[in-house]
Short mmCIF file of C-alpha atoms and ligand atoms in Angstrom, two decimals:
data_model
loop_
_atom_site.label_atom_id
_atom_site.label_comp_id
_atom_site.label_asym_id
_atom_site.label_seq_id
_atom_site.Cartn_x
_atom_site.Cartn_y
_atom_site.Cartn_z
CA UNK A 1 7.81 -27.68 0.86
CA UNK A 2 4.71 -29.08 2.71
CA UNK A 3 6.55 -28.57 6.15
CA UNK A 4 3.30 -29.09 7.89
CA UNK A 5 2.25 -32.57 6.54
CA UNK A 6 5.89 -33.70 7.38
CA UNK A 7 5.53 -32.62 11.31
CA UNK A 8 2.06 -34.16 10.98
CA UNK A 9 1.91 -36.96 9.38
CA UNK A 10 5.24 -38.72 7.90
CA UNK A 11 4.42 -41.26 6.12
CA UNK A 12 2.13 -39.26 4.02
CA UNK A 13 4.84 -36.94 3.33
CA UNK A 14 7.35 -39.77 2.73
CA UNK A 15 5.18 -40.50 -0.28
CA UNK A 16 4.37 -36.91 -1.62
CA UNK A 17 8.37 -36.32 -1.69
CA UNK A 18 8.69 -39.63 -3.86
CA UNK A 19 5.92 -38.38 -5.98
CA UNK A 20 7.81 -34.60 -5.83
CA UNK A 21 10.55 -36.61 -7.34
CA UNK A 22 8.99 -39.11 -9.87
CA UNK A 23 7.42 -36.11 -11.88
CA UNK A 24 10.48 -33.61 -11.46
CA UNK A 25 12.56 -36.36 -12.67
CA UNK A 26 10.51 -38.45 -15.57
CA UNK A 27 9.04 -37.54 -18.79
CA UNK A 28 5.26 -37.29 -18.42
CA UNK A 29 3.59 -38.29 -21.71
CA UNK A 30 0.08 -39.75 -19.79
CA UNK A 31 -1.93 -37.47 -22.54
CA UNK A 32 -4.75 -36.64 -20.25
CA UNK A 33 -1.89 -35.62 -17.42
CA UNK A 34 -0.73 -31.95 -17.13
CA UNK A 35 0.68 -29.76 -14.58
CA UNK A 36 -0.81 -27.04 -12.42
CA UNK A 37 0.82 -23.83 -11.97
CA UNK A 38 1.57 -22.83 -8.40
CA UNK A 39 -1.25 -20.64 -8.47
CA UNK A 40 -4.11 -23.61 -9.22
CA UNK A 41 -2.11 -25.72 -6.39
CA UNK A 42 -2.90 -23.23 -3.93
CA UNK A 43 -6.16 -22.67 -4.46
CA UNK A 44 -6.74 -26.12 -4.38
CA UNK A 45 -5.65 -26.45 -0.64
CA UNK A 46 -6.80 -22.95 0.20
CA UNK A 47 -9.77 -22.68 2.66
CA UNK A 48 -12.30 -23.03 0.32
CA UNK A 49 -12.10 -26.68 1.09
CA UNK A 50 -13.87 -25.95 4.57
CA UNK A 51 -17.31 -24.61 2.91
CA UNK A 52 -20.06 -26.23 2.12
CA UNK A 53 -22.32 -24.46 -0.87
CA UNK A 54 -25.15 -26.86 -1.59
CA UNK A 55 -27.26 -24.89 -4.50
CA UNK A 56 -25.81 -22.57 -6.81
CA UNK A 57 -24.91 -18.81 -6.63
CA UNK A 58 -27.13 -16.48 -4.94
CA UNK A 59 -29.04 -19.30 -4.16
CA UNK A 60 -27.69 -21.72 -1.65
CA UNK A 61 -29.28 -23.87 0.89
CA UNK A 62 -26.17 -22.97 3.51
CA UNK A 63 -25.08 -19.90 5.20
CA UNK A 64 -22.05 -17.84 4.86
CA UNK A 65 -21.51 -18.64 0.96
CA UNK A 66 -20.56 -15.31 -0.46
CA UNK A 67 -17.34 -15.33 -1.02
CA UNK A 68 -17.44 -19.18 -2.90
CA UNK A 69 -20.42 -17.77 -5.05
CA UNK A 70 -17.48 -14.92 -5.90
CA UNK A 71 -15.15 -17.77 -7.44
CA UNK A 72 -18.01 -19.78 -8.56
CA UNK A 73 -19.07 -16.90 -10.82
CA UNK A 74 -15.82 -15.73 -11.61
CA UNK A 75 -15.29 -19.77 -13.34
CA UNK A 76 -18.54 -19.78 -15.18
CA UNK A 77 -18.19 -16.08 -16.54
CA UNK A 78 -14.77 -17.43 -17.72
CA UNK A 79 -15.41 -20.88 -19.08
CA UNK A 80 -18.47 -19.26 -20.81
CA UNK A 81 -15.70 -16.33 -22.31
CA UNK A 82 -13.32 -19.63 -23.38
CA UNK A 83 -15.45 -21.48 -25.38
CA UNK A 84 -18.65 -18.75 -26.36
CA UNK A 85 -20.81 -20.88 -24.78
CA UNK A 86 -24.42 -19.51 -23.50
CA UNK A 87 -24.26 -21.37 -19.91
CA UNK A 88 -21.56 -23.32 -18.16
CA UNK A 89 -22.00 -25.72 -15.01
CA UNK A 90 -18.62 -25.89 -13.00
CA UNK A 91 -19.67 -28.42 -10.17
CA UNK A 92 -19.19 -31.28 -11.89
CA UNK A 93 -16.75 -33.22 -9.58
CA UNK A 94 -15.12 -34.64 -13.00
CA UNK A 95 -15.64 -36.23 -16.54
CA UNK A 96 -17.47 -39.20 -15.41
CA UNK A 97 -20.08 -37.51 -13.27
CA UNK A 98 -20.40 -34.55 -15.64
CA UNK A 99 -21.19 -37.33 -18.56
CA UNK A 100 -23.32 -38.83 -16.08
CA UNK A 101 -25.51 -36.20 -15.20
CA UNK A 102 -26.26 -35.26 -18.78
CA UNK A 103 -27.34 -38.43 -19.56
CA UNK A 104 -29.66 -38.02 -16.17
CA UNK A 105 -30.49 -34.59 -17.21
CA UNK A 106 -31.85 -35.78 -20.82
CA UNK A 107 -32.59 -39.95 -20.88
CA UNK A 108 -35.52 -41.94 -19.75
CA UNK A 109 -34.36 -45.18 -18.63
CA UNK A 110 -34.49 -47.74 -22.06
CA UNK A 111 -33.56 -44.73 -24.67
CA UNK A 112 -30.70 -44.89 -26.99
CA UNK A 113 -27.33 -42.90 -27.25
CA UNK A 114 -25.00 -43.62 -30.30
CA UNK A 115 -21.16 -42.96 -29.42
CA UNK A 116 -17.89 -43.60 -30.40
CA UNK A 117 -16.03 -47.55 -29.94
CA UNK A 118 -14.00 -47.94 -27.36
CA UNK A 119 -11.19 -49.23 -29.05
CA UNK A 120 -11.52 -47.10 -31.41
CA UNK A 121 -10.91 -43.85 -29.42
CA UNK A 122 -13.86 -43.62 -27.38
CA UNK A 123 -14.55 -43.62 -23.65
CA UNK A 124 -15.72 -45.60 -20.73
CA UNK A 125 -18.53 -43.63 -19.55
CA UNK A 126 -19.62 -43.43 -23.61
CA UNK A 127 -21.80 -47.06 -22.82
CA UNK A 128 -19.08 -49.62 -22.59
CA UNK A 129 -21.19 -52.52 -21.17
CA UNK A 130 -18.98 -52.58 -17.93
CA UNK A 131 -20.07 -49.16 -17.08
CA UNK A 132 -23.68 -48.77 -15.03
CA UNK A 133 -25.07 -46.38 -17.94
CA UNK A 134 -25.13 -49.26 -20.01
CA UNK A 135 -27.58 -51.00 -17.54
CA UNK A 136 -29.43 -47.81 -17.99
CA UNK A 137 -29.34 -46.69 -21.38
CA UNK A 138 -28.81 -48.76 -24.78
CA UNK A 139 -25.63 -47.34 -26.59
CA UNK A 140 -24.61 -48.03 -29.80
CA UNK A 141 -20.85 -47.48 -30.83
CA UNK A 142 -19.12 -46.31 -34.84
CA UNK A 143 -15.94 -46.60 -35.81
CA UNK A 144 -12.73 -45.12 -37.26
CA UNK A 145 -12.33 -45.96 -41.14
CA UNK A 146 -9.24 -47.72 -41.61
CA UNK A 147 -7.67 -46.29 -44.73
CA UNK A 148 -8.40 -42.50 -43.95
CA UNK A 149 -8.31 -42.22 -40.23
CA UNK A 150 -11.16 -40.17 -39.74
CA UNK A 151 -14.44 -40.94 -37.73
CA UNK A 152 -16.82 -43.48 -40.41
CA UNK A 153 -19.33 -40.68 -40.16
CA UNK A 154 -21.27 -43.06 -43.05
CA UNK A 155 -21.94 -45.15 -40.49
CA UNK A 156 -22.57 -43.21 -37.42
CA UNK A 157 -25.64 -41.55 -40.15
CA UNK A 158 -27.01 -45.25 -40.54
CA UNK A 159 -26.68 -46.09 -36.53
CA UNK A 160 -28.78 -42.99 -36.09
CA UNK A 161 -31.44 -43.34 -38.26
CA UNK A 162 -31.38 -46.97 -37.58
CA UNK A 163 -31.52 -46.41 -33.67
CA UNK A 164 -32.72 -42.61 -33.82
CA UNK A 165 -31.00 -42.15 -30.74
CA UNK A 166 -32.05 -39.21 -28.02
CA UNK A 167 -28.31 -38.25 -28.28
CA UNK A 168 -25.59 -38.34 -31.07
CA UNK A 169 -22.35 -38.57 -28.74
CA UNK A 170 -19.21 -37.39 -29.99
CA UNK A 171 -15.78 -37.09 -28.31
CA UNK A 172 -12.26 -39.17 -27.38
CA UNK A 173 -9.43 -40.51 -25.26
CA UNK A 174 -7.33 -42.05 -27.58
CA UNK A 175 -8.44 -41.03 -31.26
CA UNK A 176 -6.08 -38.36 -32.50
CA UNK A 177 -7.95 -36.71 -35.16
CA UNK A 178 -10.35 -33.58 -35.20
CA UNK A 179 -14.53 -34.03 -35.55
CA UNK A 180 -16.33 -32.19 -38.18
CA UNK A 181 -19.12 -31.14 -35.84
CA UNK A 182 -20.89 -29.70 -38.63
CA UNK A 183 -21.29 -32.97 -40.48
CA UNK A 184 -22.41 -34.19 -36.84
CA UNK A 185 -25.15 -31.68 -36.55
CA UNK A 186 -26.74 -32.30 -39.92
CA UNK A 187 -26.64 -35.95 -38.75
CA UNK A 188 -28.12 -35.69 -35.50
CA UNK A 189 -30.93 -32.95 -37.61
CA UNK A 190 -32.10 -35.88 -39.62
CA UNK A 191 -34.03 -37.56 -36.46
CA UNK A 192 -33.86 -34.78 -34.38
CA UNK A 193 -31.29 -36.05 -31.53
CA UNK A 194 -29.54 -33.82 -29.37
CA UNK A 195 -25.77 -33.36 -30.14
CA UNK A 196 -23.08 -34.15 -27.21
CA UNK A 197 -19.61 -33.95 -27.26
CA UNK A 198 -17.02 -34.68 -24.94
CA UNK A 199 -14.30 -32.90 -25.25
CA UNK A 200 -12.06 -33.41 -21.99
CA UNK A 201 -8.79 -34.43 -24.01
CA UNK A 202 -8.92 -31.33 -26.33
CA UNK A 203 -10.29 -28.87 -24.37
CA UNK A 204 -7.89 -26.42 -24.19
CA UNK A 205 -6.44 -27.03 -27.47
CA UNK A 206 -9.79 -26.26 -28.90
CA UNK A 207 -9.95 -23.32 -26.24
CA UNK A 208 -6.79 -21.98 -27.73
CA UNK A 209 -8.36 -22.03 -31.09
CA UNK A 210 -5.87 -24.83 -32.39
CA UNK A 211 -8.70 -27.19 -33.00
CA UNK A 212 -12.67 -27.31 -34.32
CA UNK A 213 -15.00 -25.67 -31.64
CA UNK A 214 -17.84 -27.49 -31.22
CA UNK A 215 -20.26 -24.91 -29.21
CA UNK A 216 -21.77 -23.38 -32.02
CA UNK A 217 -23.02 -26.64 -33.55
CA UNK A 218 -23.54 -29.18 -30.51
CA UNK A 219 -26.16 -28.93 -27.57
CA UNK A 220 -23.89 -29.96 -24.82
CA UNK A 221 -20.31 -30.07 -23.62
CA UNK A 222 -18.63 -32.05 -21.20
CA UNK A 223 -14.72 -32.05 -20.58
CA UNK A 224 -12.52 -32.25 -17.57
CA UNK A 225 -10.22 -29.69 -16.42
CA UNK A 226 -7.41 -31.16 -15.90
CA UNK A 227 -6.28 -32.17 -19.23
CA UNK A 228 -4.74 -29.78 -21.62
CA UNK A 229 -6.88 -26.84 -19.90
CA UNK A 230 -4.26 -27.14 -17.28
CA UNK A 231 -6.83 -26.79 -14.38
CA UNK A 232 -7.42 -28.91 -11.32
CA UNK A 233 -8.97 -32.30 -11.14
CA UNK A 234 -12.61 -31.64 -11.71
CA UNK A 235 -15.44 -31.23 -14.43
CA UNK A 236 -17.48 -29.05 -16.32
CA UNK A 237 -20.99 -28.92 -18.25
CA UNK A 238 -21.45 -26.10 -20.82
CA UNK A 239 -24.88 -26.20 -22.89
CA UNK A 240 -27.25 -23.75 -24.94
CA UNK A 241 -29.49 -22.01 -22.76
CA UNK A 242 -32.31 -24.27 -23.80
CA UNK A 243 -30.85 -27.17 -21.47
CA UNK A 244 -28.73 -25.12 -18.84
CA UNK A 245 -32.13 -25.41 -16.04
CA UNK A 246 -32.25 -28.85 -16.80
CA UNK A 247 -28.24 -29.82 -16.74
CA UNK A 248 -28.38 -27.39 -13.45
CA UNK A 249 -30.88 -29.44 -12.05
CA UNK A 250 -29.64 -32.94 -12.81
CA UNK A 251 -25.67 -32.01 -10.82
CA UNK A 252 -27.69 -31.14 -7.85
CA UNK A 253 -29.66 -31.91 -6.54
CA UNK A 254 -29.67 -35.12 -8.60
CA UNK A 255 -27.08 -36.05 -8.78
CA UNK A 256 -24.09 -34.74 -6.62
CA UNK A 257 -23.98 -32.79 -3.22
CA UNK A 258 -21.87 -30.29 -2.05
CA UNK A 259 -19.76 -28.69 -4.65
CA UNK A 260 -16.14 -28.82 -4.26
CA UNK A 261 -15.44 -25.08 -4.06
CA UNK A 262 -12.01 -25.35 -3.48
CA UNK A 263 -11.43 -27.25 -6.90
CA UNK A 264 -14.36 -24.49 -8.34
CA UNK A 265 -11.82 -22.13 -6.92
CA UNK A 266 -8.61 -23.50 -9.00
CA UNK A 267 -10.89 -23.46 -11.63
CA UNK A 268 -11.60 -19.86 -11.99
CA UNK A 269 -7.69 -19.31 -11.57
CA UNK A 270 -7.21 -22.00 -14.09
CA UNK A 271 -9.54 -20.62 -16.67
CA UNK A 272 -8.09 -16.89 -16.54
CA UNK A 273 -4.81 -18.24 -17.39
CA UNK A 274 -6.22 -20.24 -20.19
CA UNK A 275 -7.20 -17.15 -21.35
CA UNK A 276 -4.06 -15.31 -21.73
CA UNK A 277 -1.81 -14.93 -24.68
CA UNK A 278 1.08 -17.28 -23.16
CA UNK A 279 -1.61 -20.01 -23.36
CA UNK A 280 -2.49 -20.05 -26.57
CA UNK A 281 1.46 -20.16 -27.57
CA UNK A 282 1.40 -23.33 -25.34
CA UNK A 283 -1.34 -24.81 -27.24
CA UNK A 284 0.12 -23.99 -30.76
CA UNK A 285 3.24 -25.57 -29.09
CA UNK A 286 1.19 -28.81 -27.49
CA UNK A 287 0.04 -29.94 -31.55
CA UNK A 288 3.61 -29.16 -32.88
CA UNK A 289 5.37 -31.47 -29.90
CA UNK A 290 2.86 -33.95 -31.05
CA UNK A 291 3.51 -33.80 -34.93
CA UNK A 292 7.57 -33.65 -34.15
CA UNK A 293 7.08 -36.82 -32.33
CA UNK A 294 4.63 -38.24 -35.44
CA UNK A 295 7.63 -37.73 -38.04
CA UNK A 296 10.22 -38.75 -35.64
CA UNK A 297 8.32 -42.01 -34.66
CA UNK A 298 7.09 -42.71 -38.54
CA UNK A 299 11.18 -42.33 -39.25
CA UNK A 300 11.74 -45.53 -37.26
CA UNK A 301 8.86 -47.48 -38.53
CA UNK A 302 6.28 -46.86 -35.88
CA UNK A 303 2.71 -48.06 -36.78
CA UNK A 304 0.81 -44.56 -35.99
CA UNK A 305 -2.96 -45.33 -35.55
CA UNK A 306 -5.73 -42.85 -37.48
CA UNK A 307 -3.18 -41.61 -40.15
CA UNK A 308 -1.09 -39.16 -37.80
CA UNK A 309 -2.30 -36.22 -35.28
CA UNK A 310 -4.04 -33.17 -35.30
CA UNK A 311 -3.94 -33.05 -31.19
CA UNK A 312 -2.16 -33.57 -28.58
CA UNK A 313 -1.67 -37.27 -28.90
CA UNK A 314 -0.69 -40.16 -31.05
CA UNK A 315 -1.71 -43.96 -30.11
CA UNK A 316 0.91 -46.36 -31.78
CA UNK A 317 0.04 -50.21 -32.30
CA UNK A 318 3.62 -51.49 -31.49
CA UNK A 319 3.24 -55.29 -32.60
CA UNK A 320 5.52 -54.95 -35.48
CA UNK A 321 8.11 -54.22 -32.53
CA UNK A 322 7.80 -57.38 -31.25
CA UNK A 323 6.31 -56.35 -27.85
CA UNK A 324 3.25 -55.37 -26.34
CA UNK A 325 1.72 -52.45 -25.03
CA UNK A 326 1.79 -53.82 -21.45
CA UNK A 327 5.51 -54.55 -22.15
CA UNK A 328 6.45 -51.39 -23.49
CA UNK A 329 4.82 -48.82 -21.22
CA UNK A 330 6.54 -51.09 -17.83
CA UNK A 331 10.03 -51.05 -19.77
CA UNK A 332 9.31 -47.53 -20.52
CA UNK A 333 8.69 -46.69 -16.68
CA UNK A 334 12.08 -48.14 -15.42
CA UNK A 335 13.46 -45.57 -18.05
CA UNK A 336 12.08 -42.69 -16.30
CA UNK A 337 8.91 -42.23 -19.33
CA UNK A 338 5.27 -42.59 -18.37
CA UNK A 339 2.97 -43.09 -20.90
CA UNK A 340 0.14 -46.04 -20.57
CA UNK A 341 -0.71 -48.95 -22.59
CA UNK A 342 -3.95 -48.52 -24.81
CA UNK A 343 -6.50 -50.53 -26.94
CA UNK A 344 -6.03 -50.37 -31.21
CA UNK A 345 -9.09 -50.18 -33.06
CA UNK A 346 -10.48 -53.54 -32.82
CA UNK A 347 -7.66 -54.47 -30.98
CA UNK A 348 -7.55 -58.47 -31.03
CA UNK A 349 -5.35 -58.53 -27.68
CA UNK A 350 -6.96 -57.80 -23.99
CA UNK A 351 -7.59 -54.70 -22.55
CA UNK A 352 -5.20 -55.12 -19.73
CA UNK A 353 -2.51 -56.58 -22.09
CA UNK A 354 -3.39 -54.81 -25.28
CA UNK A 355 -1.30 -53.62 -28.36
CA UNK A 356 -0.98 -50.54 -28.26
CA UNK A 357 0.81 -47.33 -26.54
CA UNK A 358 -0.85 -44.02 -26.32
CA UNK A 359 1.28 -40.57 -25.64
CA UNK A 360 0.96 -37.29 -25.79
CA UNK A 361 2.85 -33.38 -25.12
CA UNK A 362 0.03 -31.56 -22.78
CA UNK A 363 2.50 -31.89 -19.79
CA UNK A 364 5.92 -31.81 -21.31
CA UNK A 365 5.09 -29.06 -23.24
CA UNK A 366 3.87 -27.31 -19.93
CA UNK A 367 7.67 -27.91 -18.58
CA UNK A 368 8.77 -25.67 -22.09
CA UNK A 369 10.01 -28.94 -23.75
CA UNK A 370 9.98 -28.08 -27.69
CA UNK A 371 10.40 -29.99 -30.84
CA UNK A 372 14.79 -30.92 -29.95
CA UNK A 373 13.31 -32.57 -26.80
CA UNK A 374 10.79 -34.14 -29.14
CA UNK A 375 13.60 -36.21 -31.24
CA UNK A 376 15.71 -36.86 -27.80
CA UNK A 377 12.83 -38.12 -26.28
CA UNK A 378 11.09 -40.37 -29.07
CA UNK A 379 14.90 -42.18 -29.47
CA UNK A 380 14.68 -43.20 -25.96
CA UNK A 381 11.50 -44.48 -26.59
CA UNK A 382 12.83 -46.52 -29.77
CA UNK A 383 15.76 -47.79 -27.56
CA UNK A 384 13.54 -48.71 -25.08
CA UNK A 385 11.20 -50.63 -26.91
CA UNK A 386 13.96 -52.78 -28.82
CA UNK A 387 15.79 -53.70 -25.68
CA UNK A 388 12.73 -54.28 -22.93
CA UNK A 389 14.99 -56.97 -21.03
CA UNK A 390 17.95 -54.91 -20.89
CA UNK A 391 17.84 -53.47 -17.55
CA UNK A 392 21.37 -51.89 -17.79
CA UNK A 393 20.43 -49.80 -20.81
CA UNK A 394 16.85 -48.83 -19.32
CA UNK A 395 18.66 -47.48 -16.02
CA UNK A 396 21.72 -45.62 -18.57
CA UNK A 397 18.50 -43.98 -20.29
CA UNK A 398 16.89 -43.10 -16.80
CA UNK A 399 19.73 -40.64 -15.69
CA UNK A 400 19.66 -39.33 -19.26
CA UNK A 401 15.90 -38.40 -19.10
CA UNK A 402 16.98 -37.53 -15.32
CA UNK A 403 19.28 -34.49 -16.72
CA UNK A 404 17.27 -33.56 -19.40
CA UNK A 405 14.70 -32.71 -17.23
CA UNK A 406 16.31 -30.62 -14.87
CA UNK A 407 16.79 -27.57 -17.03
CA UNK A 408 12.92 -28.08 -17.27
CA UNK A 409 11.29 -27.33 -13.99
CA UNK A 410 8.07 -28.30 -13.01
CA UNK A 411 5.49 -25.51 -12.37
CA UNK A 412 4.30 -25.21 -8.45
CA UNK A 413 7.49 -27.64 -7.03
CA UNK A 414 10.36 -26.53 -5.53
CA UNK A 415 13.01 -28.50 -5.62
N1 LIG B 1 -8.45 -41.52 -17.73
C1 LIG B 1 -8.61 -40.53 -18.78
C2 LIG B 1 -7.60 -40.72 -19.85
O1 LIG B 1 -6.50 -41.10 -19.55
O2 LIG B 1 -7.90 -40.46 -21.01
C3 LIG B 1 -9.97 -40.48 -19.35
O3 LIG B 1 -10.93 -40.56 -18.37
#
């Protein structure tokens, strides 16, 4: 593999065989990380790279684009098929800038967006004050209700018709419930604002038709399409026809230049695979990874956030273990398991130290793992957790998770 970087440039190569390694070898359970197949990975370094397409099909400002209007086409026709939606944009270089232009595409500088808390599932580019939107824009943030788990859509009504927001934002990183999109509408209805949702964590679970699907009640969808849609690194806009001149408009020229057709490229491959049978198996299998691990974790006294899963992920406050979430996901690493450290609602630690882990099946499930790898894998993590300083025992668990994960090859590397 990747003869040519090694002749040309070592040290890069060096690095890219480590990284070969470190996900052959380790349990993945980053739940916005997935793996390509080998037919995504070449499109992404096919020639496609070379062009630029400035515009959009039939349309651009640059020569010799026929053959990248071909694949653009071909990953709007299918995006559009995946989720019924009347017009999808696929240029979007990824989440951020795809949230980004929407909010360009629709906001006057000063207007108000209500989203979903940080800490309480939310995301970054949703208005957390350290982002530039929140210079920009004034976002208010609900919450999660405590006893039931599910979205305080009580108080996401009052924000709005408090704030009568220009957009009702819904969508997650770390919340592992479903949204009632319906209820959502009929909220947003009451002051007229436009309905949003992000949904780059769950977008090929709801895809698969194993969760809600938002497009025939929301305005606009963003997601990524690298997360459980299995697709390269990139983003995508899908909206009712009533916005798609306006969303077009705001990517570029507004907002971005020349599209990445390469990554476009990977996406139309992507996206026709998402579409077969074998994916929606993978999907079903994606939520019942996650629920094996729920009921294996709740067996040893894990403190699940939101009441349990209905996705792909499950964020666990681990104070009543006695460590962190900083300390856990670093112990976790020298064990050969990646998974990252992650805010609680209203988390009273830091964000860089905070109490919680978050963890999820999109990319072991991808491998073929199934619910026997589930228990193996969630005692590990329980060993892990209640011996953080014992370095013996972390490296004994390594070249356990080492063998397990040979009979489970990774798609697109050859080992
Ligand atoms: N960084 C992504 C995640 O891990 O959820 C979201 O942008």
């Amino acid at each position: 593999m990747y003869e040519n970087i090694q002749k040309e440039a070592p040290e890069v190569y060096k690095a890219l065989m480590r990284e070969v390694e470190r996900q052959s070898k380790g349990i993945e359970l980053i739940p916005s990380e997935n793996y390509v197949s080998a037919a995504v990975l070449e499109a992404l370094g096919s020639v496609f790279t070379n062009k630029y397409s400035e515009g959009y099909s039939g349309r651009r400002y640059y020569g010799g684009c026929e053959n990248v209007d071909t694949v653009e086409d071909l990953a709007i026709s299918r995006a559009k098929e995946l989720f019924g939606a009347d017009h999808a944009n696929v240029q979007p270089l990824s989440g951020a800038p795809a949230n980004i232009a929407v909010y360009f595409a629709l906001l006057e500088k000063g207007d108000s967006v209500v989203g979903m808390d940080l800490s309480h599932g939310g995301h970054l580019t949703h208005g957390h004050p350290v982002t530039a939107m929140a210079h920009l824009y004034n976002f208010y943030r609900y919450k999660t209700v405590k006893e039931t788990g599910e979205i305080d859509y009580d108080e996401m009504e009052k924000m709005v018709l408090e704030h009568k927001p220009k957009i009702l934002l819904v969508g997650y990183s770390a919340y592992s419930r479903d949204i009632d999109y319906e209820r959502v509408r009929s909220i947003a209805d009451k002051t007229g604002a436009i309905v949003m949702a992000d949904i780059a964590h769950i977008a090929g679970l709801i895809a698969a038709g194993e969760m809600n699907n938002p497009t025939p009640h929301v305005d606009i969808i963003t997601t990524t399409t690298h997360k459980t849609l299995r697709g390269p690194r990139g983003g995508m806009i899908l909206c009712k026809e009533k916005y798609a001149q306006a969303i077009d408009k705001s990517v570029f020229p507004g907002f971005q230049g020349g599209p990445h057709e390469n990554n476009i490229a990977a996406k139309a491959v992507a996206f026709l695979e998402d579409l077969q049978p074998e994916y929606k198996e993978y999907a079903k299998q994606v939520k019942k990874n996650a629920k094996k691990m729920e009921e294996k974790l709740k067996e040893k006294g894990y403190d699940i956030m939101f009441k349990g899963t209905e996705n792909h992920l499950l964020l666990i406050d681990v104070t009543n273990k006695g460590v962190t979430g900083k300390e856990a996901q670093i112990a976790l690493d020298k064990a050969g398991i990646t998974l990252n450290k992650n805010m609680i609602p209203d988390d009273p630690r830091s964000p860089m130290d905070p109490s919680g882990i978050r963890l999820g099946t999109p990319a072991i499930t991808t491998r073929g793992m199934k619910e026997g790898e589930m228990q193996r894998i969630v005692d590990w993590i329980d060993q892990v957790i209640n011996n953080i300083d014992n370095e013996e025992l972390l490296a004994g668990i390594k070249k356990e998770v080492e063998e397990m994960c040979l009979s489970f090859p990774v798609p697109g590397i050859k080992m």
